[in-house]
Amino acid sequence: MRPSGVDFPLSEATTTALVRAALEEDRAFDDVTTIATVLLGHESRADLVARSDGVIAGIPLAVAAFRILERHIELRVDAPDGMPVARGQTVLQVSGSTRAILSAERVALNFAQRLSGVATLTAKYVEAVHGLQVQIVDTRKTTPGWRVLEKYAVRCGGGANHRATLADAVLIKDNHIAACRGDVALAVRRAREHAAHAAHAAHDEHAAHDEHAKHGLLIQVECDTVAQVAVAIEAGAEALLLDNMPNHTLRECVQLAKGHCWTEASGGVTLETVRGIAETGVDRISVGALTHSAPSLDLALDFE
């Protein structure tokens, strides 16, 4: 079943608007082939079937696609989001207007295949580090306009989310440091001052229950070397992003950071390398491939 605490992130109204826009993009309301070949009133039953093993995500969007074309269509969800499925397993059963089923098919599959692909790849990374105290997290390398959905799919696969937007946390990267004349401590100090100011302003606006208002924005620093790690820790960074480091260097940085801040490994992580990285003791591993390179899960709509 769906991992605990993973709720579909869109309201019914937002889901409907998004799916309707996709249907209109596909001209599903003017499907000339279906209108020409299928008699009005004809009914069918079809099964959305997994053609390969995976983890499901995006079914609420697929359901909306069929319902927008025919609100009285009958739908039975056999594999809700977050559920692992085996090849040949039925995910969703659709009964009713043949025209509606055919015209909504591609849009329903596009949503379900793409998001299930993200969930499936995430689950593979999570399984690869099973038994180790580490989180697999995503990045902001998402499809424009789909970020909330792709990050939801990551959660369906058992992963966790990094910051969703640039406003959620401070992440001082190499180009920020370059803009501060290469001075990591200066970048952290400026970020700390800004976070304190933002927290004070938020408190003044009666946001005392907001975590950012109470504690300020989290400050994380991207580090390429052990020397940068030492400076970032001394400057008071709360988290380190250890970028493209060999495992022996990661271990050294993790030891330096103990008791001071948590650590995250990033850069070129693959299914073949992720467990070795996790064994260095980092707290999190961020994987851009979860969203930017996940292959779509093979799903198909089979008519009976």
PDB file of C-alpha atoms in Angstrom:
ATOM      1  CA  MET A   1       0.000   0.000   0.000  1.00  0.00           C
ATOM      2  CA  ARG A   2       0.940   3.677  -0.201  1.00  0.00           C
ATOM      3  CA  PRO A   3       3.807   4.591   2.151  1.00  0.00           C
ATOM      4  CA  SER A   4       2.514   6.056   5.396  1.00  0.00           C
ATOM      5  CA  GLY A   5       1.846   9.780   5.304  1.00  0.00           C
ATOM      6  CA  VAL A   6       1.892  10.155   1.511  1.00  0.00           C
ATOM      7  CA  ASP A   7      -1.202  12.089   0.468  1.00  0.00           C
ATOM      8  CA  PHE A   8      -2.015  13.182  -3.066  1.00  0.00           C
ATOM      9  CA  PRO A   9      -0.817  16.804  -3.198  1.00  0.00           C
ATOM     10  CA  LEU A  10      -3.440  18.430  -5.432  1.00  0.00           C
ATOM     11  CA  SER A  11      -6.956  19.509  -4.558  1.00  0.00           C
ATOM     12  CA  GLU A  12      -9.841  18.146  -6.607  1.00  0.00           C
ATOM     13  CA  ALA A  13     -10.235  21.488  -8.377  1.00  0.00           C
ATOM     14  CA  THR A  14      -6.533  21.717  -9.251  1.00  0.00           C
ATOM     15  CA  THR A  15      -6.468  18.095 -10.409  1.00  0.00           C
ATOM     16  CA  THR A  16      -9.467  18.677 -12.655  1.00  0.00           C
ATOM     17  CA  ALA A  17      -7.966  21.839 -14.136  1.00  0.00           C
ATOM     18  CA  LEU A  18      -4.619  20.167 -14.821  1.00  0.00           C
ATOM     19  CA  VAL A  19      -6.118  17.072 -16.412  1.00  0.00           C
ATOM     20  CA  ARG A  20      -8.643  19.061 -18.431  1.00  0.00           C
ATOM     21  CA  ALA A  21      -5.788  21.164 -19.828  1.00  0.00           C
ATOM     22  CA  ALA A  22      -3.991  17.956 -20.837  1.00  0.00           C
ATOM     23  CA  LEU A  23      -7.140  16.624 -22.504  1.00  0.00           C
ATOM     24  CA  GLU A  24      -7.619  19.892 -24.353  1.00  0.00           C
ATOM     25  CA  GLU A  25      -3.990  19.841 -25.468  1.00  0.00           C
ATOM     26  CA  ASP A  26      -4.669  16.399 -26.963  1.00  0.00           C
ATOM     27  CA  ARG A  27      -8.001  17.591 -28.468  1.00  0.00           C
ATOM     28  CA  ALA A  28      -9.644  14.671 -26.650  1.00  0.00           C
ATOM     29  CA  PHE A  29     -13.053  16.336 -26.984  1.00  0.00           C
ATOM     30  CA  ASP A  30     -12.619  16.313 -30.784  1.00  0.00           C
ATOM     31  CA  ASP A  31     -11.181  12.804 -31.224  1.00  0.00           C
ATOM     32  CA  VAL A  32     -12.046  12.388 -34.898  1.00  0.00           C
ATOM     33  CA  THR A  33     -11.003   8.737 -35.097  1.00  0.00           C
ATOM     34  CA  THR A  34     -13.151   7.651 -32.179  1.00  0.00           C
ATOM     35  CA  ILE A  35     -16.120   9.805 -33.198  1.00  0.00           C
ATOM     36  CA  ALA A  36     -15.958   8.390 -36.732  1.00  0.00           C
ATOM     37  CA  THR A  37     -15.604   4.716 -35.816  1.00  0.00           C
ATOM     38  CA  VAL A  38     -17.378   4.160 -32.481  1.00  0.00           C
ATOM     39  CA  LEU A  39     -21.150   4.437 -32.200  1.00  0.00           C
ATOM     40  CA  LEU A  40     -22.540   6.870 -29.627  1.00  0.00           C
ATOM     41  CA  GLY A  41     -23.759   4.871 -26.623  1.00  0.00           C
ATOM     42  CA  HIS A  42     -21.397   1.945 -27.159  1.00  0.00           C
ATOM     43  CA  GLU A  43     -19.885   0.686 -23.887  1.00  0.00           C
ATOM     44  CA  SER A  44     -16.745  -1.294 -23.055  1.00  0.00           C
ATOM     45  CA  ARG A  45     -14.629  -2.482 -20.178  1.00  0.00           C
ATOM     46  CA  ALA A  46     -10.872  -2.002 -20.121  1.00  0.00           C
ATOM     47  CA  ASP A  47      -8.092  -2.772 -17.654  1.00  0.00           C
ATOM     48  CA  LEU A  48      -5.059  -0.596 -17.028  1.00  0.00           C
ATOM     49  CA  VAL A  49      -2.380  -3.267 -16.687  1.00  0.00           C
ATOM     50  CA  ALA A  50       1.250  -3.203 -15.597  1.00  0.00           C
ATOM     51  CA  ARG A  51       3.485  -4.619 -18.313  1.00  0.00           C
ATOM     52  CA  SER A  52       6.468  -4.626 -15.966  1.00  0.00           C
ATOM     53  CA  ASP A  53       7.124  -4.679 -12.222  1.00  0.00           C
ATOM     54  CA  GLY A  54       7.055  -1.300 -10.513  1.00  0.00           C
ATOM     55  CA  VAL A  55       5.468   1.100  -8.044  1.00  0.00           C
ATOM     56  CA  ILE A  56       2.304   2.973  -8.957  1.00  0.00           C
ATOM     57  CA  ALA A  57       1.784   6.740  -8.827  1.00  0.00           C
ATOM     58  CA  GLY A  58      -0.571   9.136 -10.600  1.00  0.00           C
ATOM     59  CA  ILE A  59      -3.782   7.108 -10.518  1.00  0.00           C
ATOM     60  CA  PRO A  60      -5.915  10.056  -9.265  1.00  0.00           C
ATOM     61  CA  LEU A  61      -4.931  11.893 -12.448  1.00  0.00           C
ATOM     62  CA  ALA A  62      -5.793   8.920 -14.649  1.00  0.00           C
ATOM     63  CA  VAL A  63      -9.154   8.602 -12.909  1.00  0.00           C
ATOM     64  CA  ALA A  64      -9.826  12.308 -13.495  1.00  0.00           C
ATOM     65  CA  ALA A  65      -9.064  11.930 -17.204  1.00  0.00           C
ATOM     66  CA  PHE A  66     -11.760   9.286 -17.653  1.00  0.00           C
ATOM     67  CA  ARG A  67     -14.264  11.113 -15.428  1.00  0.00           C
ATOM     68  CA  ILE A  68     -13.883  14.422 -17.244  1.00  0.00           C
ATOM     69  CA  LEU A  69     -14.789  12.693 -20.529  1.00  0.00           C
ATOM     70  CA  GLU A  70     -17.708  10.819 -18.923  1.00  0.00           C
ATOM     71  CA  ARG A  71     -18.705  11.594 -15.339  1.00  0.00           C
ATOM     72  CA  HIS A  72     -20.828   8.419 -15.027  1.00  0.00           C
ATOM     73  CA  ILE A  73     -17.989   6.078 -16.009  1.00  0.00           C
ATOM     74  CA  GLU A  74     -17.317   3.254 -13.526  1.00  0.00           C
ATOM     75  CA  LEU A  75     -13.816   2.977 -12.111  1.00  0.00           C
ATOM     76  CA  ARG A  76     -12.245   0.448  -9.775  1.00  0.00           C
ATOM     77  CA  VAL A  77      -8.758   1.113  -8.439  1.00  0.00           C
ATOM     78  CA  ASP A  78      -6.937  -2.152  -7.750  1.00  0.00           C
ATOM     79  CA  ALA A  79      -3.478  -0.663  -7.148  1.00  0.00           C
ATOM     80  CA  PRO A  80      -3.496   2.784  -5.502  1.00  0.00           C
ATOM     81  CA  ASP A  81      -0.524   5.115  -5.549  1.00  0.00           C
ATOM     82  CA  GLY A  82       2.466   3.776  -3.645  1.00  0.00           C
ATOM     83  CA  MET A  83       1.574   0.121  -4.204  1.00  0.00           C
ATOM     84  CA  PRO A  84       4.160  -2.224  -5.762  1.00  0.00           C
ATOM     85  CA  VAL A  85       2.779  -4.147  -8.738  1.00  0.00           C
ATOM     86  CA  ALA A  86       3.954  -7.156 -10.691  1.00  0.00           C
ATOM     87  CA  ARG A  87       3.907  -7.589 -14.432  1.00  0.00           C
ATOM     88  CA  GLY A  88       0.395  -8.485 -15.585  1.00  0.00           C
ATOM     89  CA  GLN A  89      -1.332  -7.008 -12.540  1.00  0.00           C
ATOM     90  CA  THR A  90      -4.432  -4.866 -13.054  1.00  0.00           C
ATOM     91  CA  VAL A  91      -4.014  -1.345 -11.715  1.00  0.00           C
ATOM     92  CA  LEU A  92      -7.330   0.224 -12.703  1.00  0.00           C
ATOM     93  CA  GLN A  93     -10.532  -1.119 -14.262  1.00  0.00           C
ATOM     94  CA  VAL A  94     -12.688   1.204 -16.401  1.00  0.00           C
ATOM     95  CA  SER A  95     -16.256   0.478 -17.528  1.00  0.00           C
ATOM     96  CA  GLY A  96     -18.634   2.643 -19.558  1.00  0.00           C
ATOM     97  CA  SER A  97     -18.592   4.823 -22.642  1.00  0.00           C
ATOM     98  CA  THR A  98     -16.187   3.409 -25.223  1.00  0.00           C
ATOM     99  CA  ARG A  99     -15.737   6.856 -26.707  1.00  0.00           C
ATOM    100  CA  ALA A 100     -14.722   8.332 -23.357  1.00  0.00           C
ATOM    101  CA  ILE A 101     -12.320   5.495 -22.578  1.00  0.00           C
ATOM    102  CA  LEU A 102     -10.577   5.743 -25.956  1.00  0.00           C
ATOM    103  CA  SER A 103     -10.350   9.527 -25.952  1.00  0.00           C
ATOM    104  CA  ALA A 104      -8.975   9.729 -22.390  1.00  0.00           C
ATOM    105  CA  GLU A 105      -6.598   6.771 -22.757  1.00  0.00           C
ATOM    106  CA  ARG A 106      -3.424   8.605 -23.804  1.00  0.00           C
ATOM    107  CA  VAL A 107      -3.689  11.385 -21.234  1.00  0.00           C
ATOM    108  CA  ALA A 108      -4.465   8.901 -18.436  1.00  0.00           C
ATOM    109  CA  LEU A 109      -1.473   6.780 -19.442  1.00  0.00           C
ATOM    110  CA  ASN A 110       0.849   9.770 -19.756  1.00  0.00           C
ATOM    111  CA  PHE A 111       0.217  10.801 -16.163  1.00  0.00           C
ATOM    112  CA  ALA A 112       0.334   7.277 -14.707  1.00  0.00           C
ATOM    113  CA  GLN A 113       3.325   6.041 -16.713  1.00  0.00           C
ATOM    114  CA  ARG A 114       5.491   9.077 -15.988  1.00  0.00           C
ATOM    115  CA  LEU A 115       4.771   9.288 -12.272  1.00  0.00           C
ATOM    116  CA  SER A 116       4.919   5.517 -11.774  1.00  0.00           C
ATOM    117  CA  GLY A 117       8.324   5.590 -13.461  1.00  0.00           C
ATOM    118  CA  VAL A 118       9.577   8.108 -10.894  1.00  0.00           C
ATOM    119  CA  ALA A 119       8.129   6.057  -8.028  1.00  0.00           C
ATOM    120  CA  THR A 120       9.624   2.846  -9.408  1.00  0.00           C
ATOM    121  CA  LEU A 121      13.133   4.247  -9.825  1.00  0.00           C
ATOM    122  CA  THR A 122      12.987   5.786  -6.354  1.00  0.00           C
ATOM    123  CA  ALA A 123      11.992   2.431  -4.870  1.00  0.00           C
ATOM    124  CA  LYS A 124      15.039   0.820  -6.501  1.00  0.00           C
ATOM    125  CA  TYR A 125      17.356   3.347  -4.866  1.00  0.00           C
ATOM    126  CA  VAL A 126      15.624   2.924  -1.503  1.00  0.00           C
ATOM    127  CA  GLU A 127      15.965  -0.849  -1.766  1.00  0.00           C
ATOM    128  CA  ALA A 128      19.648  -0.517  -2.675  1.00  0.00           C
ATOM    129  CA  VAL A 129      20.404   1.132   0.696  1.00  0.00           C
ATOM    130  CA  HIS A 130      18.057  -1.064   2.739  1.00  0.00           C
ATOM    131  CA  GLY A 131      19.247  -1.564   6.310  1.00  0.00           C
ATOM    132  CA  LEU A 132      21.372   1.598   6.397  1.00  0.00           C
ATOM    133  CA  GLN A 133      20.442   4.800   8.251  1.00  0.00           C
ATOM    134  CA  VAL A 134      20.225   7.044   5.207  1.00  0.00           C
ATOM    135  CA  GLN A 135      17.492   8.835   3.266  1.00  0.00           C
ATOM    136  CA  ILE A 136      17.198   8.922  -0.510  1.00  0.00           C
ATOM    137  CA  VAL A 137      16.043  12.399  -1.542  1.00  0.00           C
ATOM    138  CA  ASP A 138      15.202  14.140  -4.789  1.00  0.00           C
ATOM    139  CA  THR A 139      16.384  17.464  -6.228  1.00  0.00           C
ATOM    140  CA  ARG A 140      14.834  20.410  -8.090  1.00  0.00           C
ATOM    141  CA  LYS A 141      15.704  18.751 -11.427  1.00  0.00           C
ATOM    142  CA  THR A 142      12.047  18.270 -12.248  1.00  0.00           C
ATOM    143  CA  THR A 143       9.814  18.752 -15.282  1.00  0.00           C
ATOM    144  CA  PRO A 144       8.608  22.389 -15.305  1.00  0.00           C
ATOM    145  CA  GLY A 145       5.057  22.520 -13.985  1.00  0.00           C
ATOM    146  CA  TRP A 146       5.219  18.948 -12.679  1.00  0.00           C
ATOM    147  CA  ARG A 147       7.439  19.455  -9.619  1.00  0.00           C
ATOM    148  CA  VAL A 148       4.750  18.871  -6.995  1.00  0.00           C
ATOM    149  CA  LEU A 149       3.650  15.692  -8.795  1.00  0.00           C
ATOM    150  CA  GLU A 150       7.142  14.295  -9.362  1.00  0.00           C
ATOM    151  CA  LYS A 151       8.138  14.971  -5.766  1.00  0.00           C
ATOM    152  CA  TYR A 152       4.935  13.238  -4.689  1.00  0.00           C
ATOM    153  CA  ALA A 153       5.914  10.248  -6.853  1.00  0.00           C
ATOM    154  CA  VAL A 154       9.291  10.159  -5.099  1.00  0.00           C
ATOM    155  CA  ARG A 155       7.454   9.856  -1.779  1.00  0.00           C
ATOM    156  CA  CYS A 156       5.271   7.094  -3.243  1.00  0.00           C
ATOM    157  CA  GLY A 157       8.492   5.208  -3.997  1.00  0.00           C
ATOM    158  CA  GLY A 158       9.708   5.527  -0.409  1.00  0.00           C
ATOM    159  CA  GLY A 159      12.045   8.468  -0.920  1.00  0.00           C
ATOM    160  CA  ALA A 160      12.004  11.891   0.705  1.00  0.00           C
ATOM    161  CA  ASN A 161      11.929  15.403  -0.676  1.00  0.00           C
ATOM    162  CA  HIS A 162      14.706  17.963  -0.705  1.00  0.00           C
ATOM    163  CA  ARG A 163      13.558  21.593  -0.699  1.00  0.00           C
ATOM    164  CA  ALA A 164      10.661  22.094  -3.072  1.00  0.00           C
ATOM    165  CA  THR A 165      11.514  25.682  -4.041  1.00  0.00           C
ATOM    166  CA  LEU A 166      14.289  28.229  -3.777  1.00  0.00           C
ATOM    167  CA  ALA A 167      12.378  29.885  -0.924  1.00  0.00           C
ATOM    168  CA  ASP A 168      12.317  26.820   1.342  1.00  0.00           C
ATOM    169  CA  ALA A 169      15.924  26.729   2.543  1.00  0.00           C
ATOM    170  CA  VAL A 170      19.311  28.315   1.989  1.00  0.00           C
ATOM    171  CA  LEU A 171      21.600  26.154  -0.150  1.00  0.00           C
ATOM    172  CA  ILE A 172      24.882  27.943  -0.768  1.00  0.00           C
ATOM    173  CA  LYS A 173      26.356  26.377  -3.902  1.00  0.00           C
ATOM    174  CA  ASP A 174      29.675  26.864  -5.662  1.00  0.00           C
ATOM    175  CA  ASN A 175      28.453  29.799  -7.744  1.00  0.00           C
ATOM    176  CA  HIS A 176      27.117  31.568  -4.651  1.00  0.00           C
ATOM    177  CA  ILE A 177      30.514  31.094  -3.018  1.00  0.00           C
ATOM    178  CA  ALA A 178      32.217  32.418  -6.151  1.00  0.00           C
ATOM    179  CA  ALA A 179      29.976  35.498  -5.964  1.00  0.00           C
ATOM    180  CA  CYS A 180      31.240  35.967  -2.402  1.00  0.00           C
ATOM    181  CA  ARG A 181      34.871  36.006  -3.608  1.00  0.00           C
ATOM    182  CA  GLY A 182      35.309  32.351  -2.668  1.00  0.00           C
ATOM    183  CA  ASP A 183      34.683  33.109   1.007  1.00  0.00           C
ATOM    184  CA  VAL A 184      32.488  30.315   2.446  1.00  0.00           C
ATOM    185  CA  ALA A 185      32.341  31.966   5.877  1.00  0.00           C
ATOM    186  CA  LEU A 186      31.147  35.244   4.335  1.00  0.00           C
ATOM    187  CA  ALA A 187      28.400  33.456   2.408  1.00  0.00           C
ATOM    188  CA  VAL A 188      27.216  31.675   5.554  1.00  0.00           C
ATOM    189  CA  ARG A 189      27.311  34.867   7.607  1.00  0.00           C
ATOM    190  CA  ARG A 190      25.225  36.735   5.045  1.00  0.00           C
ATOM    191  CA  ALA A 191      22.754  33.858   4.875  1.00  0.00           C
ATOM    192  CA  ARG A 192      22.521  33.752   8.668  1.00  0.00           C
ATOM    193  CA  GLU A 193      21.817  37.480   8.832  1.00  0.00           C
ATOM    194  CA  HIS A 194      19.161  37.203   6.150  1.00  0.00           C
ATOM    195  CA  ALA A 195      17.538  34.197   7.859  1.00  0.00           C
ATOM    196  CA  ALA A 196      17.408  36.044  11.179  1.00  0.00           C
ATOM    197  CA  HIS A 197      15.837  39.070   9.508  1.00  0.00           C
ATOM    198  CA  ALA A 198      13.285  36.884   7.699  1.00  0.00           C
ATOM    199  CA  ALA A 199      12.421  35.078  10.933  1.00  0.00           C
ATOM    200  CA  HIS A 200      11.912  38.365  12.743  1.00  0.00           C
ATOM    201  CA  ALA A 201       9.701  39.712   9.935  1.00  0.00           C
ATOM    202  CA  ALA A 202       7.661  36.518   9.844  1.00  0.00           C
ATOM    203  CA  HIS A 203       7.180  36.654  13.607  1.00  0.00           C
ATOM    204  CA  ASP A 204       5.965  40.230  13.292  1.00  0.00           C
ATOM    205  CA  GLU A 205       3.364  38.990  10.800  1.00  0.00           C
ATOM    206  CA  HIS A 206       1.988  36.572  13.410  1.00  0.00           C
ATOM    207  CA  ALA A 207       3.633  33.474  11.949  1.00  0.00           C
ATOM    208  CA  ALA A 208       4.919  32.171  15.275  1.00  0.00           C
ATOM    209  CA  HIS A 209       3.864  28.606  14.470  1.00  0.00           C
ATOM    210  CA  ASP A 210       5.862  28.469  11.260  1.00  0.00           C
ATOM    211  CA  GLU A 211       9.170  26.600  11.641  1.00  0.00           C
ATOM    212  CA  HIS A 212      11.022  29.169   9.563  1.00  0.00           C
ATOM    213  CA  ALA A 213       9.624  31.956  11.730  1.00  0.00           C
ATOM    214  CA  LYS A 214      10.762  30.276  14.930  1.00  0.00           C
ATOM    215  CA  HIS A 215      14.184  29.057  13.847  1.00  0.00           C
ATOM    216  CA  GLY A 216      15.091  30.837  10.616  1.00  0.00           C
ATOM    217  CA  LEU A 217      15.802  29.206   7.281  1.00  0.00           C
ATOM    218  CA  LEU A 218      17.962  26.085   7.238  1.00  0.00           C
ATOM    219  CA  ILE A 219      21.443  26.892   5.937  1.00  0.00           C
ATOM    220  CA  GLN A 220      23.194  24.225   3.885  1.00  0.00           C
ATOM    221  CA  VAL A 221      26.556  24.649   2.159  1.00  0.00           C
ATOM    222  CA  GLU A 222      27.809  22.759  -0.874  1.00  0.00           C
ATOM    223  CA  CYS A 223      31.377  21.623  -0.324  1.00  0.00           C
ATOM    224  CA  ASP A 224      33.873  20.144  -2.771  1.00  0.00           C
ATOM    225  CA  THR A 225      36.809  19.701  -0.393  1.00  0.00           C
ATOM    226  CA  VAL A 226      37.556  18.785   3.205  1.00  0.00           C
ATOM    227  CA  ALA A 227      38.891  22.308   3.735  1.00  0.00           C
ATOM    228  CA  GLN A 228      35.556  23.813   2.697  1.00  0.00           C
ATOM    229  CA  VAL A 229      33.768  21.449   5.066  1.00  0.00           C
ATOM    230  CA  ALA A 230      35.891  22.622   7.985  1.00  0.00           C
ATOM    231  CA  VAL A 231      35.189  26.279   7.167  1.00  0.00           C
ATOM    232  CA  ALA A 232      31.452  25.675   6.721  1.00  0.00           C
ATOM    233  CA  ILE A 233      31.221  23.887  10.074  1.00  0.00           C
ATOM    234  CA  GLU A 234      33.159  26.654  11.800  1.00  0.00           C
ATOM    235  CA  ALA A 235      30.838  29.243  10.209  1.00  0.00           C
ATOM    236  CA  GLY A 236      27.789  27.499  11.667  1.00  0.00           C
ATOM    237  CA  ALA A 237      26.261  25.721   8.672  1.00  0.00           C
ATOM    238  CA  GLU A 238      23.458  23.382   9.720  1.00  0.00           C
ATOM    239  CA  ALA A 239      23.923  20.983   6.816  1.00  0.00           C
ATOM    240  CA  LEU A 240      26.572  20.103   4.265  1.00  0.00           C
ATOM    241  CA  LEU A 241      26.066  19.064   0.645  1.00  0.00           C
ATOM    242  CA  LEU A 242      29.119  16.956  -0.158  1.00  0.00           C
ATOM    243  CA  ASP A 243      29.427  17.198  -3.918  1.00  0.00           C
ATOM    244  CA  ASN A 244      31.089  14.568  -6.138  1.00  0.00           C
ATOM    245  CA  MET A 245      33.434  13.324  -3.425  1.00  0.00           C
ATOM    246  CA  PRO A 246      35.064   9.886  -3.458  1.00  0.00           C
ATOM    247  CA  ASN A 247      33.880   7.650  -0.648  1.00  0.00           C
ATOM    248  CA  HIS A 248      37.050   7.944   1.434  1.00  0.00           C
ATOM    249  CA  THR A 249      36.658  11.739   1.435  1.00  0.00           C
ATOM    250  CA  LEU A 250      32.984  11.434   2.291  1.00  0.00           C
ATOM    251  CA  ARG A 251      33.905   9.358   5.354  1.00  0.00           C
ATOM    252  CA  GLU A 252      36.396  11.990   6.486  1.00  0.00           C
ATOM    253  CA  CYS A 253      33.813  14.769   6.074  1.00  0.00           C
ATOM    254  CA  VAL A 254      31.137  12.792   7.921  1.00  0.00           C
ATOM    255  CA  GLN A 255      33.502  12.398  10.867  1.00  0.00           C
ATOM    256  CA  LEU A 256      34.263  16.129  10.856  1.00  0.00           C
ATOM    257  CA  ALA A 257      30.569  16.979  10.800  1.00  0.00           C
ATOM    258  CA  LYS A 258      29.510  14.670  13.641  1.00  0.00           C
ATOM    259  CA  GLY A 259      27.862  16.633  16.400  1.00  0.00           C
ATOM    260  CA  HIS A 260      27.810  19.806  14.322  1.00  0.00           C
ATOM    261  CA  CYS A 261      25.540  19.311  11.307  1.00  0.00           C
ATOM    262  CA  TRP A 262      24.023  16.662   9.090  1.00  0.00           C
ATOM    263  CA  THR A 263      25.473  15.579   5.769  1.00  0.00           C
ATOM    264  CA  GLU A 264      24.180  14.918   2.293  1.00  0.00           C
ATOM    265  CA  ALA A 265      26.063  13.299  -0.575  1.00  0.00           C
ATOM    266  CA  SER A 266      25.318  14.386  -4.121  1.00  0.00           C
ATOM    267  CA  GLY A 267      26.614  14.173  -7.661  1.00  0.00           C
ATOM    268  CA  GLY A 268      26.659  11.311 -10.147  1.00  0.00           C
ATOM    269  CA  VAL A 269      24.907   8.849  -7.840  1.00  0.00           C
ATOM    270  CA  THR A 270      23.834   5.623  -9.568  1.00  0.00           C
ATOM    271  CA  LEU A 271      22.184   2.387  -8.473  1.00  0.00           C
ATOM    272  CA  GLU A 272      25.600   0.764  -8.649  1.00  0.00           C
ATOM    273  CA  THR A 273      27.298   3.336  -6.405  1.00  0.00           C
ATOM    274  CA  VAL A 274      24.557   4.377  -3.991  1.00  0.00           C
ATOM    275  CA  ARG A 275      25.123   1.684  -1.353  1.00  0.00           C
ATOM    276  CA  GLY A 276      28.841   2.400  -1.115  1.00  0.00           C
ATOM    277  CA  ILE A 277      28.038   6.071  -0.663  1.00  0.00           C
ATOM    278  CA  ALA A 278      25.488   5.245   2.037  1.00  0.00           C
ATOM    279  CA  GLU A 279      28.056   3.143   3.897  1.00  0.00           C
ATOM    280  CA  THR A 280      30.194   6.257   4.455  1.00  0.00           C
ATOM    281  CA  GLY A 281      27.669   7.353   7.084  1.00  0.00           C
ATOM    282  CA  VAL A 282      26.055  10.322   5.290  1.00  0.00           C
ATOM    283  CA  ASP A 283      22.567  11.180   6.466  1.00  0.00           C
ATOM    284  CA  ARG A 284      21.057  11.724   3.022  1.00  0.00           C
ATOM    285  CA  ILE A 285      21.848  11.029  -0.613  1.00  0.00           C
ATOM    286  CA  SER A 286      20.281  13.291  -3.235  1.00  0.00           C
ATOM    287  CA  VAL A 287      19.678  11.784  -6.655  1.00  0.00           C
ATOM    288  CA  GLY A 288      18.684  14.021  -9.548  1.00  0.00           C
ATOM    289  CA  ALA A 289      18.034  10.966 -11.720  1.00  0.00           C
ATOM    290  CA  LEU A 290      14.897  10.147  -9.710  1.00  0.00           C
ATOM    291  CA  THR A 291      13.056  12.850 -11.616  1.00  0.00           C
ATOM    292  CA  HIS A 292      15.168  13.838 -14.610  1.00  0.00           C
ATOM    293  CA  SER A 293      16.026  10.352 -15.880  1.00  0.00           C
ATOM    294  CA  ALA A 294      13.317   7.981 -14.661  1.00  0.00           C
ATOM    295  CA  PRO A 295      11.959   5.832 -17.515  1.00  0.00           C
ATOM    296  CA  SER A 296       8.173   5.653 -17.700  1.00  0.00           C
ATOM    297  CA  LEU A 297       6.665   2.500 -16.260  1.00  0.00           C
ATOM    298  CA  ASP A 298       5.189   0.268 -18.958  1.00  0.00           C
ATOM    299  CA  LEU A 299       1.433   0.457 -18.463  1.00  0.00           C
ATOM    300  CA  ALA A 300      -1.209  -0.364 -21.055  1.00  0.00           C
ATOM    301  CA  LEU A 301      -4.982  -0.166 -21.395  1.00  0.00           C
ATOM    302  CA  ASP A 302      -6.351  -3.527 -22.529  1.00  0.00           C
ATOM    303  CA  PHE A 303      -9.940  -3.727 -23.788  1.00  0.00           C
ATOM    304  CA  GLU A 304     -11.951  -6.854 -23.041  1.00  0.00           C
TER     305      GLU A 304
END
